[in-house]
Backbone as numpy.savetxt, mean C-alpha at the origin, in Angstrom:
# Nx Ny Nz CAx CAy CAz Cx Cy Cz
5.57 5.93 8.36 5.26 6.63 7.41 3.99 6.55 7.24
3.39 7.59 6.83 1.69 7.81 6.83 1.51 7.56 5.12
0.62 6.77 4.73 0.29 6.70 3.38 -0.21 7.83 2.78
-1.05 8.52 3.56 -1.87 9.98 3.14 -0.88 10.61 2.48
0.45 10.85 2.70 1.13 11.81 2.34 1.75 11.49 0.72
1.38 10.30 0.70 2.03 9.98 -0.76 0.88 9.42 -1.81
-0.23 9.35 -1.25 -1.34 8.72 -1.80 -2.42 9.85 -2.17
-3.09 9.70 -3.08 -4.21 10.85 -3.41 -5.18 10.17 -4.42
-6.56 10.57 -4.48 -7.41 10.21 -5.25 -8.48 11.62 -5.77
-8.50 11.48 -7.05 -9.05 12.74 -7.76 -9.87 12.06 -8.89
-11.36 12.36 -8.77 -12.04 12.24 -9.71 -11.82 12.34 -11.20
-10.73 13.02 -11.48 -10.38 13.51 -12.84 -9.26 12.82 -13.23
-8.71 11.78 -12.32 -7.58 11.20 -12.59 -7.81 9.67 -12.36
-7.63 8.96 -13.67 -8.14 7.43 -13.38 -9.34 7.02 -12.63
-10.66 7.96 -12.99 -11.81 7.92 -12.50 -11.75 7.73 -11.17
-10.88 8.43 -10.52 -10.79 8.57 -8.86 -10.09 7.41 -8.06
-9.36 6.59 -8.79 -8.74 5.47 -8.15 -7.53 5.97 -7.38
-6.93 5.53 -6.23 -6.19 6.08 -5.55 -4.73 5.86 -6.20
-4.12 7.09 -6.39 -2.57 6.97 -7.18 -1.37 7.51 -6.31
-0.34 7.15 -6.67 0.88 8.07 -6.06 0.54 9.62 -6.31
0.74 10.33 -5.53 0.67 11.66 -6.02 1.68 12.20 -6.90
1.30 12.89 -7.73 1.99 13.45 -9.03 2.37 12.70 -10.15
1.57 11.34 -10.06 1.51 10.66 -10.99 0.27 9.95 -11.62
0.17 9.25 -12.57 -1.05 8.34 -12.81 -0.79 6.88 -12.57
-0.11 6.62 -11.57 0.38 5.05 -11.21 -0.80 4.84 -10.39
-1.67 3.80 -10.44 -2.64 3.35 -9.28 -2.07 2.34 -8.43
-2.66 2.71 -7.11 -2.10 1.86 -6.01 -2.41 0.41 -6.79
-3.41 0.08 -7.08 -3.70 -1.23 -7.69 -2.92 -1.99 -8.56
-2.26 -0.98 -9.35 -1.30 -1.39 -10.49 0.02 -1.78 -9.76
0.43 -0.94 -8.86 1.77 -1.20 -8.12 1.64 -2.68 -7.25
0.48 -2.90 -6.70 0.25 -3.88 -5.96 0.18 -5.28 -6.76
-0.38 -5.24 -7.90 -0.15 -6.32 -8.92 1.15 -6.45 -9.52
2.04 -5.58 -9.66 3.50 -5.46 -10.07 4.04 -6.61 -9.11
4.08 -5.91 -7.72 4.31 -6.84 -6.63 4.07 -8.35 -6.70
2.71 -8.31 -6.73 2.01 -9.85 -6.76 2.41 -10.52 -8.01
3.14 -10.10 -9.03 3.73 -10.73 -10.02 5.09 -11.04 -9.81
5.80 -10.75 -8.64 6.99 -11.21 -8.02 8.03 -9.79 -8.90
7.66 -8.86 -8.98 8.67 -7.75 -9.52 9.15 -7.31 -8.18
10.32 -6.93 -8.31 11.21 -6.57 -7.31 11.07 -5.06 -7.20
11.25 -4.39 -6.10 10.98 -3.04 -5.83 12.04 -2.34 -6.82
13.21 -2.98 -6.85 14.32 -2.16 -8.05 13.84 -2.15 -9.44
12.93 -3.45 -9.64 12.58 -3.35 -11.14 11.50 -2.22 -11.31
10.60 -2.37 -10.48 9.76 -1.19 -10.25 10.14 0.22 -10.34
11.29 0.42 -9.29 12.01 1.64 -9.61 12.50 2.08 -10.66
12.98 1.06 -11.32 13.94 1.43 -12.64 12.89 1.59 -13.84
11.55 0.91 -13.86 10.95 1.28 -14.96 10.16 2.28 -14.82
9.80 2.74 -13.35 9.25 3.95 -13.08 9.93 4.81 -12.19
10.87 5.58 -12.86 11.80 6.55 -12.37 11.20 7.55 -11.32
10.08 7.77 -11.51 9.30 9.06 -11.01 8.69 8.28 -9.52
8.80 7.10 -9.27 8.64 6.71 -7.90 9.82 6.57 -7.20
9.50 6.65 -5.62 10.67 6.51 -4.88 10.01 5.34 -3.81
11.16 4.56 -3.30 10.82 3.59 -2.44 9.66 3.69 -1.39
9.44 4.86 -0.94 8.55 5.31 0.02 7.11 5.32 -0.80
7.22 5.37 -2.02 5.91 5.42 -2.87 5.15 3.78 -2.76
6.51 2.95 -2.75 5.76 1.43 -2.89 5.45 1.00 -1.34
6.22 1.58 -0.50 5.89 1.28 1.04 4.49 1.70 1.31
4.19 2.96 0.65 2.90 3.77 1.06 1.82 2.88 0.08
2.11 2.49 -0.98 1.04 1.74 -1.38 0.77 0.13 -0.81
1.76 -0.24 -0.56 1.45 -1.55 0.56 0.87 -0.99 1.78
0.92 -0.39 2.28 0.14 0.08 3.81 -1.12 0.39 3.18
-1.32 1.14 2.21 -2.63 1.70 1.48 -3.49 0.25 1.37
-2.83 -0.50 0.46 -3.68 -1.95 0.29 -3.85 -2.86 1.68
-3.00 -2.55 2.78 -3.21 -3.50 3.70 -4.66 -2.81 4.35
-4.57 -1.49 4.63 -5.46 -0.56 5.13 -6.95 -0.72 4.54
-6.74 -0.84 3.27 -8.02 -0.87 2.41 -8.83 -2.59 2.25
-7.74 -3.22 2.89 -8.41 -4.86 2.59 -9.50 -4.80 3.49
-10.53 -5.68 2.60 -11.76 -6.16 3.23 -11.70 -7.18 4.41
-12.09 -6.92 5.58 -11.99 -7.88 6.34 -10.90 -7.46 7.46
-10.18 -6.19 7.27 -8.87 -6.12 8.04 -9.26 -5.92 9.60
-10.31 -5.15 10.11 -10.85 -5.18 11.10 -10.99 -6.39 11.88
-11.45 -7.44 11.51 -11.87 -8.78 11.88 -10.74 -9.32 12.10
-9.54 -9.41 10.97 -8.40 -9.70 11.24 -7.57 -9.59 12.24
-7.32 -8.46 12.38 -6.83 -7.48 13.76 -7.41 -7.98 15.07
-8.84 -8.04 15.12 -9.11 -8.64 16.20 -8.86 -10.07 16.21
-8.92 -10.80 15.51 -8.31 -12.22 15.60 -6.69 -12.38 15.82
-5.97 -11.44 15.52 -4.65 -11.58 16.01 -4.42 -10.96 17.48
-5.22 -9.96 17.84 -5.09 -9.56 19.36 -5.86 -10.70 20.11
-6.74 -11.25 19.79 -7.60 -12.46 20.51 -6.74 -13.88 20.64
-5.69 -14.14 19.70 -5.00 -15.58 19.96 -3.77 -15.21 20.29
-3.31 -15.75 21.52 -1.74 -15.52 22.04 -0.99 -15.88 21.16
0.01 -14.97 21.13 1.37 -15.27 20.55 1.29 -15.16 19.05
0.13 -14.69 18.61 -0.08 -14.48 16.97 -0.21 -12.99 16.41
-0.10 -12.26 17.72 -0.16 -10.90 16.94 1.33 -10.25 16.78
1.36 -9.36 15.45 2.93 -9.00 15.49 3.43 -8.01 16.21
4.43 -7.91 16.24 5.24 -6.92 17.29 4.72 -5.57 17.16
4.64 -4.84 18.04 3.95 -3.57 18.25 4.36 -2.67 16.75
5.72 -2.63 16.38 6.22 -1.55 15.57 5.65 -2.15 14.06
5.13 -3.43 13.97 4.53 -3.90 12.67 3.11 -3.49 12.46
2.45 -2.83 13.55 1.05 -2.73 13.23 0.82 -1.38 12.63
-0.25 -1.46 11.84 -0.72 -0.29 10.98 -1.93 0.57 11.94
-1.54 1.36 12.91 -2.75 2.20 13.53 -2.84 3.29 12.82
């Protein structure tokens, strides 16, 4: 899945924060809910305008936007037996 298909940023919506398309739900808000140990089912129940793919897109966006990601990926590829399986990489 390509997170760009589900996430957008517009200066007139939430001061330009990235949101799920068609909503005012910021990616950082969704990631905070997940960090607070809310299940996907709880989030989808409380925000019926969302789909499971929106949560997955938010997580992929968060990983790609994380500071130091490039350094971390270099570390993973430099250390034997530490790199994730090819299908888990976010290219």
